[in-house]
Amino acid sequence: MAGVVITGLQWGDEGKGKITDYLSNYFDCIVRYQGGDNAGHTVVIKNKKYKLHLVPSGVLQNKKVVIGNGVVVNPSVLLDEIKMLSENGINPDLMVSDRAHVIMEYHRILDGIEEEMLGKKKIGTTKRGIGPCYTDKVSRYGIRIGDIIDEENLREKLDRIIPVKQKIFDAYGIGKINVEKIFEEYISYGEKLRKYVGDTIYYLNSIIDEKEVLFEGAQGILLDIDYGTYPYTTSSNPVSGGVCTGAGISPKKIKKSIGIAKAYTTRVGMGAMPTEEKGKIGDFLAEKGNEYGTTTGRKRRCGWLDLVALKYSCMVSGIDEVALTKVDVLDGLKEVKVCTGYEVDGEIIDRFPSSLKTLEKCKPVYESMEGWDRARGKKRYEELPLNARKYVDYISDWLKIPVTIISTGMERNETIILET
Ligand code: IMP
């Protein structure tokens, strides 16, 4: 046995929460390996909506869940989530990496201020302190979960880091950092989290050969710091390879890579999106698909499915199978389009450009297909309207990758599984 990794193939919000929850049934342990509470997974079970930001969705199937070393953890958000789960009768069997970095209050403050300073050129972050926390990790100014369960360590780290942060705060005119308050607050979080903290790297390597382990990516490949639309990206590596650095697992232990794609495209925040539809179609998708962020409530930008971007994501994440979500949202449209190329400066290209300037100039080349009605809630492929089946088949032929899961509604059982 070995690991399976799930990654979002677009700009996040592909419905990974639902698919992970669905697949969790077949796994013993579910692991997050990057990102933080910028992620928002909505899972609906028997009409009850659960919103998870940090704890892997598999917790709702009462599975062992792990927050790996590559995740950035806001302890206050994590404790709230644990509380919400226990109020709903779920006591998470959770292990949090002692190496995971902690999002401090000053990270959140800096995220807000730096965005404000960028004005119209801002990234449109979730303001959860994700970028500043990863920046500190790489600059070696970070505080790790292991530090907040050890008073002496935290004291030492704060003494080293806060004078540097204070200089930045002074330059921004934010005010004095209260070190004692930070110390007390984070030691108290550490006390509450202590029982969950452990060396997840040894733990995961001890089970990976005997148990089924699912690695749950957050955000999407097009938001990846290396492969995404930089600088309009997040600060981590959602790509499947992120499992190696974010969970301490060798690439030899990953047996399958599953990509999640929405049947159309959405994006939150700024940055180029070639297939964005600003008119009626965009509004239709946003309303019908309830395209409002789980984390920030922001309305998502919507447009047609971009197969050029999707193929690129499948390539960098080594996708073996695709799960196609929200096919039912397209119900009722007379015509459905997919982008199969970009026109740039009079030339047609089929590659996702690395330059943002080029991507901004890309005009989508569309293939038009007949629409359908009543895909909603279907549980078998044969029950899907013919044109919806043609749409799914077109995508898998184009990508040369099988679509093995089709989601037709929010509920766990509104899912079609295809044999490969
Ligand atoms: P950050 O991750 O908060 O720094 O935000 C950077 C960019 O990633 C912004 O455009 C966010 O809207 C986007 N982003 C971050 N997390 C998610 C997510 O879970 N879904 C969709 N977009 C996200």
Coordinates of C-alpha atoms and ligand atoms in Angstrom, one line a residue:
M1 CA 0.0 0.0 0.0
A2 CA 1.1 3.6 -0.5
G3 CA -0.1 7.1 -0.8
V4 CA -2.6 8.7 -3.1
V5 CA -2.5 12.5 -3.6
I6 CA -5.4 14.8 -4.5
T7 CA -4.7 18.2 -6.0
G8 CA -6.9 21.0 -7.3
L9 CA -6.2 21.6 -11.0
Q10 CA -7.4 25.2 -11.3
W11 CA -7.3 28.3 -9.0
G12 CA -8.7 26.4 -5.9
D13 CA -12.3 25.8 -4.9
E14 CA -12.6 22.8 -7.2
G15 CA -14.7 20.9 -4.7
K16 CA -11.7 19.0 -3.1
G17 CA -13.5 18.9 0.2
K18 CA -16.4 16.9 -1.1
I19 CA -14.2 14.5 -3.1
T20 CA -11.7 14.0 -0.2
D21 CA -14.6 13.3 2.1
Y22 CA -16.0 10.8 -0.4
L23 CA -12.7 9.0 -0.9
S24 CA -11.8 9.1 2.8
N25 CA -14.0 6.2 3.3
Y26 CA -11.4 4.0 1.5
F27 CA -8.4 5.4 3.4
D28 CA -7.0 5.0 6.9
C29 CA -5.4 8.4 7.2
I30 CA -5.8 11.8 5.6
V31 CA -3.0 14.3 5.5
R32 CA -2.8 18.1 4.7
Y33 CA 0.7 19.0 3.4
Q34 CA 0.6 22.7 2.5
G35 CA -1.4 25.9 2.9
G36 CA -3.2 27.0 6.0
D37 CA -6.6 28.4 6.9
N38 CA -6.7 30.3 3.6
A39 CA -8.3 27.0 2.4
G40 CA -12.0 26.4 3.0
H41 CA -13.6 23.1 2.4
T42 CA -17.3 22.7 2.5
V43 CA -18.7 19.3 3.1
V44 CA -22.4 18.6 3.2
I45 CA -23.6 15.5 5.1
K46 CA -27.3 14.9 5.5
N47 CA -28.1 18.6 4.8
K48 CA -25.6 19.8 7.4
K49 CA -22.8 22.0 6.1
Y50 CA -19.3 21.6 7.7
K51 CA -16.8 24.3 6.9
L52 CA -13.2 23.2 7.4
H53 CA -10.1 25.3 7.0
L54 CA -7.3 23.3 8.6
V55 CA -8.4 19.9 9.7
P56 CA -8.4 17.4 6.7
S57 CA -12.0 16.7 5.5
G58 CA -11.5 13.0 6.3
V59 CA -12.2 13.9 9.9
L60 CA -15.9 13.7 9.0
Q61 CA -15.5 10.0 8.3
N62 CA -13.8 9.6 11.7
K63 CA -10.5 8.8 10.1
K64 CA -7.0 9.6 11.5
V65 CA -6.1 13.0 10.2
V66 CA -2.7 14.6 10.1
I67 CA -1.5 18.2 9.6
G68 CA 1.9 17.9 8.0
N69 CA 5.1 20.0 8.4
G70 CA 4.4 22.0 5.2
V71 CA 1.2 23.5 6.6
V72 CA 1.1 26.9 8.3
V73 CA -1.1 26.7 11.4
N74 CA -3.1 29.5 13.0
P75 CA -3.6 27.8 16.4
S76 CA -6.6 29.8 17.3
V77 CA -8.4 28.7 14.1
L78 CA -7.4 25.1 14.7
L79 CA -8.7 25.1 18.2
D80 CA -12.0 26.7 17.1
E81 CA -12.3 23.9 14.4
I82 CA -11.6 21.2 17.0
K83 CA -14.3 22.7 19.2
M84 CA -16.8 22.9 16.3
L85 CA -16.2 19.3 15.5
S86 CA -16.6 18.1 19.1
E87 CA -19.8 20.1 19.4
N88 CA -21.0 18.0 16.5
G89 CA -20.0 14.7 18.2
I90 CA -16.7 14.3 16.3
N91 CA -13.5 14.1 18.5
P92 CA -10.8 14.3 15.9
D93 CA -8.0 11.7 15.9
L94 CA -5.6 14.4 14.9
M95 CA -1.8 14.7 14.8
V96 CA -0.2 18.0 14.1
S97 CA 3.5 18.2 13.0
D98 CA 5.8 19.8 15.5
R99 CA 7.6 21.2 12.5
A100 CA 4.6 23.0 11.1
H101 CA 5.0 26.8 11.2
V102 CA 2.7 29.0 13.3
I103 CA 0.8 31.9 11.9
M104 CA 1.3 34.7 14.5
E105 CA -0.9 37.7 14.9
Y106 CA 1.8 39.9 13.3
H107 CA 1.7 37.8 10.2
R108 CA -2.0 38.6 9.8
I109 CA -1.4 42.3 10.4
L110 CA 1.5 42.4 7.9
D111 CA -0.6 40.5 5.3
G112 CA -3.3 43.2 5.6
I113 CA -0.9 46.2 5.5
E114 CA 1.2 44.9 2.6
E115 CA -1.9 44.3 0.5
E116 CA -3.1 47.8 1.3
M117 CA 0.3 49.2 0.3
L118 CA 0.1 47.4 -3.1
G119 CA -3.2 49.3 -3.8
K120 CA -4.7 48.3 -7.2
K121 CA -1.8 45.9 -7.7
K122 CA -2.6 43.8 -4.6
I123 CA -2.8 40.0 -4.8
G124 CA -6.2 39.8 -3.2
T125 CA -5.0 37.4 -0.4
T126 CA -7.3 35.9 2.1
K127 CA -5.5 38.1 4.8
R128 CA -4.8 35.0 6.9
G129 CA -1.1 35.8 7.2
I130 CA -0.2 32.9 4.9
G131 CA 2.5 34.8 2.8
P132 CA 4.2 36.5 5.8
C133 CA 4.3 33.2 7.7
Y134 CA 5.9 31.3 4.8
T135 CA 8.3 34.3 4.2
D136 CA 9.5 33.9 7.8
K137 CA 9.9 30.2 7.4
V138 CA 12.2 30.7 4.4
S139 CA 14.0 33.6 6.1
R140 CA 14.4 31.4 9.2
Y141 CA 12.5 33.7 11.4
G142 CA 9.6 31.3 11.9
I143 CA 8.0 29.9 15.0
R144 CA 7.1 26.2 14.8
I145 CA 4.3 24.3 16.6
G146 CA 7.1 22.6 18.6
D147 CA 8.1 26.0 20.0
I148 CA 4.7 26.9 21.4
I149 CA 4.6 23.8 23.6
D150 CA 7.9 24.7 25.2
E151 CA 8.1 28.0 27.3
E152 CA 11.9 28.3 27.1
N153 CA 11.9 27.8 23.3
L154 CA 9.2 30.2 22.7
R155 CA 10.8 32.8 24.9
E156 CA 14.1 32.4 23.0
K157 CA 12.5 32.6 19.6
L158 CA 10.5 35.7 20.5
D159 CA 13.6 37.4 21.9
R160 CA 15.4 36.8 18.6
I161 CA 12.5 37.6 16.2
I162 CA 10.5 40.4 17.7
P163 CA 13.2 43.1 17.5
V164 CA 13.3 42.5 13.7
K165 CA 9.5 42.6 13.5
Q166 CA 9.4 45.7 15.6
K167 CA 11.7 47.5 13.1
I168 CA 9.2 46.6 10.3
F169 CA 6.2 47.7 12.5
D170 CA 8.0 51.0 13.2
A171 CA 8.6 51.6 9.5
Y172 CA 5.0 50.9 8.7
G173 CA 3.9 53.0 11.8
I174 CA 1.9 50.2 13.3
G175 CA 3.0 50.5 17.0
K176 CA 4.7 48.5 19.7
I177 CA 4.5 44.8 19.7
N178 CA 3.5 43.4 23.1
V179 CA 5.9 40.5 23.5
E180 CA 4.4 39.3 26.9
K181 CA 0.9 39.2 25.4
I182 CA 2.1 37.2 22.5
F183 CA 4.0 34.8 24.8
E184 CA 1.0 34.2 27.1
E185 CA -1.4 33.8 24.2
Y186 CA 0.7 31.3 22.2
I187 CA 1.8 29.3 25.2
S188 CA -1.9 28.9 26.1
Y189 CA -2.6 27.7 22.6
G190 CA 0.3 25.3 22.9
E191 CA -1.1 23.9 26.2
K192 CA -4.4 23.1 24.5
L193 CA -2.8 21.7 21.4
R194 CA -0.1 19.7 23.2
K195 CA -1.9 16.4 23.0
Y196 CA -2.2 16.5 19.2
V197 CA 1.4 17.5 18.5
G198 CA 3.9 14.9 17.3
D199 CA 6.6 14.0 14.8
T200 CA 4.3 13.4 11.8
I201 CA 7.2 12.5 9.5
Y202 CA 8.1 9.4 11.5
Y203 CA 4.4 8.6 12.0
L204 CA 3.6 8.8 8.3
N205 CA 6.6 6.8 7.2
S206 CA 5.8 4.1 9.8
I207 CA 2.3 3.6 8.3
I208 CA 2.7 4.3 4.6
D209 CA 3.6 0.7 3.6
E210 CA 0.8 -0.9 5.5
K211 CA -2.1 1.6 5.4
E212 CA -3.9 3.6 2.8
V213 CA -2.9 7.3 3.1
L214 CA -4.6 10.1 1.3
F215 CA -2.8 13.4 0.9
E216 CA -5.2 16.3 0.5
G217 CA -3.9 19.3 -1.4
A218 CA -5.4 22.8 -0.7
Q219 CA -5.8 25.6 -3.2
G220 CA -4.9 24.6 -6.8
I221 CA -1.9 24.2 -9.2
L222 CA -2.6 27.6 -10.8
L223 CA -2.1 29.1 -7.4
D224 CA 1.2 27.2 -6.7
I225 CA 4.1 29.5 -5.9
D226 CA 6.2 27.8 -8.6
Y227 CA 3.7 26.7 -11.2
G228 CA 0.9 29.2 -10.8
T229 CA 0.3 32.7 -12.1
Y230 CA 3.1 34.3 -10.0
P231 CA 2.9 36.7 -8.2
Y232 CA -0.9 36.2 -8.1
T233 CA -0.5 32.9 -6.3
T234 CA -0.4 31.6 -2.8
S235 CA 2.9 31.0 -1.0
S236 CA 3.0 27.2 -0.9
N237 CA 3.2 24.2 -3.3
P238 CA -0.2 22.6 -3.8
V239 CA 1.3 20.5 -6.6
S240 CA 1.4 16.7 -5.9
G241 CA 5.2 16.9 -5.4
G242 CA 4.5 19.2 -2.4
V243 CA 3.7 16.0 -0.5
C244 CA 7.4 15.1 -0.4
T245 CA 8.5 18.4 1.2
G246 CA 5.2 19.1 3.1
A247 CA 4.7 15.6 4.7
G248 CA 8.2 14.0 4.5
I249 CA 7.2 11.3 2.1
S250 CA 9.4 9.9 -0.6
P251 CA 8.1 10.2 -4.2
K252 CA 8.5 6.4 -4.5
K253 CA 5.6 6.1 -2.0
I254 CA 3.0 7.9 -4.1
K255 CA 1.1 5.4 -6.2
K256 CA -1.6 7.6 -7.7
S257 CA -2.3 11.3 -8.3
I258 CA -5.9 12.4 -8.6
G259 CA -6.8 15.9 -10.0
I260 CA -10.0 17.7 -9.2
A261 CA -11.4 20.1 -11.8
K262 CA -14.6 22.0 -11.7
A263 CA -16.6 21.7 -14.9
Y264 CA -16.0 25.4 -15.5
T265 CA -13.4 27.8 -14.1
T266 CA -13.4 30.1 -11.1
R267 CA -10.9 32.4 -9.5
V268 CA -10.8 34.5 -6.4
G269 CA -8.5 37.5 -6.1
M270 CA -6.5 39.2 -8.8
G271 CA -4.5 37.9 -11.7
A272 CA -5.2 36.8 -15.3
M273 CA -7.9 34.4 -16.1
P274 CA -8.3 33.9 -19.9
T275 CA -11.8 32.4 -19.9
E276 CA -13.4 34.8 -17.4
E277 CA -16.9 35.7 -18.4
K278 CA -17.9 39.1 -17.0
G279 CA -21.5 39.2 -18.4
K280 CA -24.6 37.0 -18.1
I281 CA -22.7 33.6 -18.3
G282 CA -20.4 34.6 -15.4
D283 CA -23.3 35.7 -13.3
F284 CA -25.2 32.5 -14.1
L285 CA -22.3 30.3 -13.0
A286 CA -21.6 32.4 -9.9
E287 CA -25.3 32.3 -8.7
K288 CA -26.0 28.7 -9.7
G289 CA -22.7 27.4 -8.4
N290 CA -22.9 29.5 -5.3
E291 CA -19.4 30.8 -6.1
Y292 CA -18.7 32.7 -2.9
G293 CA -15.6 32.0 -0.9
T294 CA -15.8 29.7 2.1
T295 CA -13.0 31.6 3.8
T296 CA -13.6 35.2 2.8
G297 CA -17.2 35.3 1.4
R298 CA -15.8 37.0 -1.8
K299 CA -17.7 36.5 -5.0
R300 CA -15.6 34.3 -7.3
R301 CA -14.8 35.3 -10.9
C302 CA -16.3 32.7 -13.2
G303 CA -15.9 31.5 -16.8
W304 CA -15.7 28.5 -19.2
L305 CA -13.5 25.5 -18.7
D306 CA -9.9 26.2 -19.7
L307 CA -8.5 22.9 -21.1
V308 CA -5.1 24.5 -21.8
A309 CA -4.6 25.4 -18.2
L310 CA -6.0 22.0 -17.1
K311 CA -3.6 20.1 -19.3
Y312 CA -0.7 22.0 -17.9
S313 CA -1.8 21.3 -14.3
C314 CA -2.2 17.6 -15.1
M315 CA 1.3 17.6 -16.4
V316 CA 3.0 19.2 -13.4
S317 CA 1.0 17.2 -10.9
G318 CA 1.3 13.9 -12.8
I319 CA -2.4 13.3 -12.8
D320 CA -3.6 9.7 -13.4
E321 CA -7.4 10.3 -13.0
V322 CA -9.6 13.4 -13.0
A323 CA -12.6 14.1 -10.8
L324 CA -15.0 16.5 -12.5
T325 CA -17.1 18.5 -10.1
K326 CA -20.2 20.7 -10.3
V327 CA -21.3 19.3 -13.7
D328 CA -24.9 20.0 -12.6
V329 CA -24.2 23.8 -12.4
L330 CA -24.1 23.8 -16.2
D331 CA -27.7 22.4 -16.3
G332 CA -30.0 24.6 -18.3
L333 CA -27.4 26.2 -20.6
K334 CA -28.2 26.0 -24.3
E335 CA -24.5 26.1 -25.2
V336 CA -21.4 25.1 -23.3
K337 CA -17.9 26.1 -24.3
V338 CA -14.4 24.8 -23.6
C339 CA -11.1 26.6 -24.3
T340 CA -8.7 24.5 -26.4
G341 CA -6.1 27.1 -27.2
Y342 CA -5.1 30.8 -26.8
E343 CA -4.7 33.4 -29.4
V344 CA -1.7 35.7 -28.7
D345 CA -0.5 38.4 -31.1
G346 CA -2.2 36.6 -34.0
E347 CA -0.7 33.2 -33.1
I348 CA -2.5 30.2 -31.6
I349 CA -0.7 28.5 -28.7
D350 CA -1.6 25.4 -26.7
R351 CA 0.8 26.0 -23.8
F352 CA 0.0 27.8 -20.5
P353 CA 2.5 30.7 -20.6
S354 CA 4.9 31.4 -17.7
S355 CA 4.8 35.1 -18.3
L356 CA 1.9 36.9 -16.8
K357 CA 2.1 39.6 -19.4
T358 CA 1.6 36.9 -22.1
L359 CA -1.2 35.3 -20.2
E360 CA -3.0 38.6 -19.9
K361 CA -2.9 39.0 -23.7
C362 CA -4.3 35.4 -24.3
K363 CA -7.7 35.3 -26.0
P364 CA -9.4 31.9 -25.5
V365 CA -10.1 29.8 -28.6
Y366 CA -13.4 28.0 -27.9
E367 CA -15.0 24.7 -28.9
S368 CA -18.7 25.0 -28.6
M369 CA -21.0 22.1 -27.5
E370 CA -24.7 21.6 -27.0
G371 CA -25.9 22.1 -23.4
W372 CA -28.1 19.9 -21.3
D373 CA -30.5 19.8 -18.4
R374 CA -30.9 17.6 -15.3
A375 CA -27.5 16.3 -14.6
R376 CA -28.3 17.3 -11.0
G377 CA -28.1 14.5 -8.4
K378 CA -27.4 11.7 -10.9
K379 CA -25.6 8.8 -9.4
R380 CA -24.8 6.7 -12.5
Y381 CA -23.1 7.7 -15.7
E382 CA -25.9 6.2 -17.9
E383 CA -28.4 8.5 -16.1
L384 CA -26.5 11.7 -17.2
P385 CA -28.0 13.6 -20.1
L386 CA -26.3 12.6 -23.4
N387 CA -24.7 16.0 -23.9
A388 CA -23.3 16.0 -20.4
R389 CA -21.8 12.6 -21.1
K390 CA -20.3 14.0 -24.4
Y391 CA -18.9 16.9 -22.4
V392 CA -17.2 14.6 -19.9
D393 CA -15.9 12.3 -22.7
Y394 CA -14.6 15.3 -24.6
I395 CA -12.6 16.5 -21.6
S396 CA -11.0 13.1 -20.9
D397 CA -10.2 12.6 -24.6
W398 CA -8.6 16.0 -24.8
L399 CA -6.5 15.5 -21.7
K400 CA -5.8 11.9 -22.5
I401 CA -6.6 11.1 -18.8
P402 CA -9.7 9.3 -17.7
V403 CA -12.4 11.1 -15.7
T404 CA -13.2 8.6 -13.0
I405 CA -15.4 10.7 -10.7
I406 CA -18.2 13.0 -11.6
S407 CA -19.9 15.2 -8.9
T408 CA -23.5 16.2 -9.6
G409 CA -24.5 17.9 -6.4
M410 CA -23.3 18.9 -2.9
E411 CA -24.3 15.8 -1.1
R412 CA -21.9 12.9 -0.5
N413 CA -24.0 10.5 -2.5
E414 CA -24.5 12.8 -5.5
T415 CA -21.4 11.3 -7.1
I416 CA -20.8 9.1 -10.1
I417 CA -17.9 6.6 -10.0
L418 CA -16.6 5.3 -13.3
E419 CA -14.5 2.2 -13.7
T420 CA -11.3 2.6 -15.6
Ligands
IMP1 P1 -3.2 33.8 0.3 O1 -3.0 32.3 0.1 O2 -4.1 34.2 1.4 O3 -1.8 34.5 0.4 O4 -3.8 34.3 -1.1 C1 -3.1 34.3 -2.3 C2 -4.1 34.1 -3.5 O5 -4.6 32.7 -3.4 C3 -5.4 34.9 -3.5 O6 -5.7 35.2 -4.8 C4 -6.4 34.1 -2.8 O7 -7.7 34.4 -3.2 C5 -6.0 32.7 -3.3 N1 -6.4 31.6 -2.5 C6 -5.8 31.2 -1.3 N2 -6.4 30.2 -0.8 C7 -7.4 29.9 -1.6 C8 -8.4 28.8 -1.7 O8 -8.4 27.9 -0.8 N3 -9.3 28.8 -2.7 C9 -9.2 29.7 -3.7 N4 -8.3 30.7 -3.7 C10 -7.4 30.8 -2.7

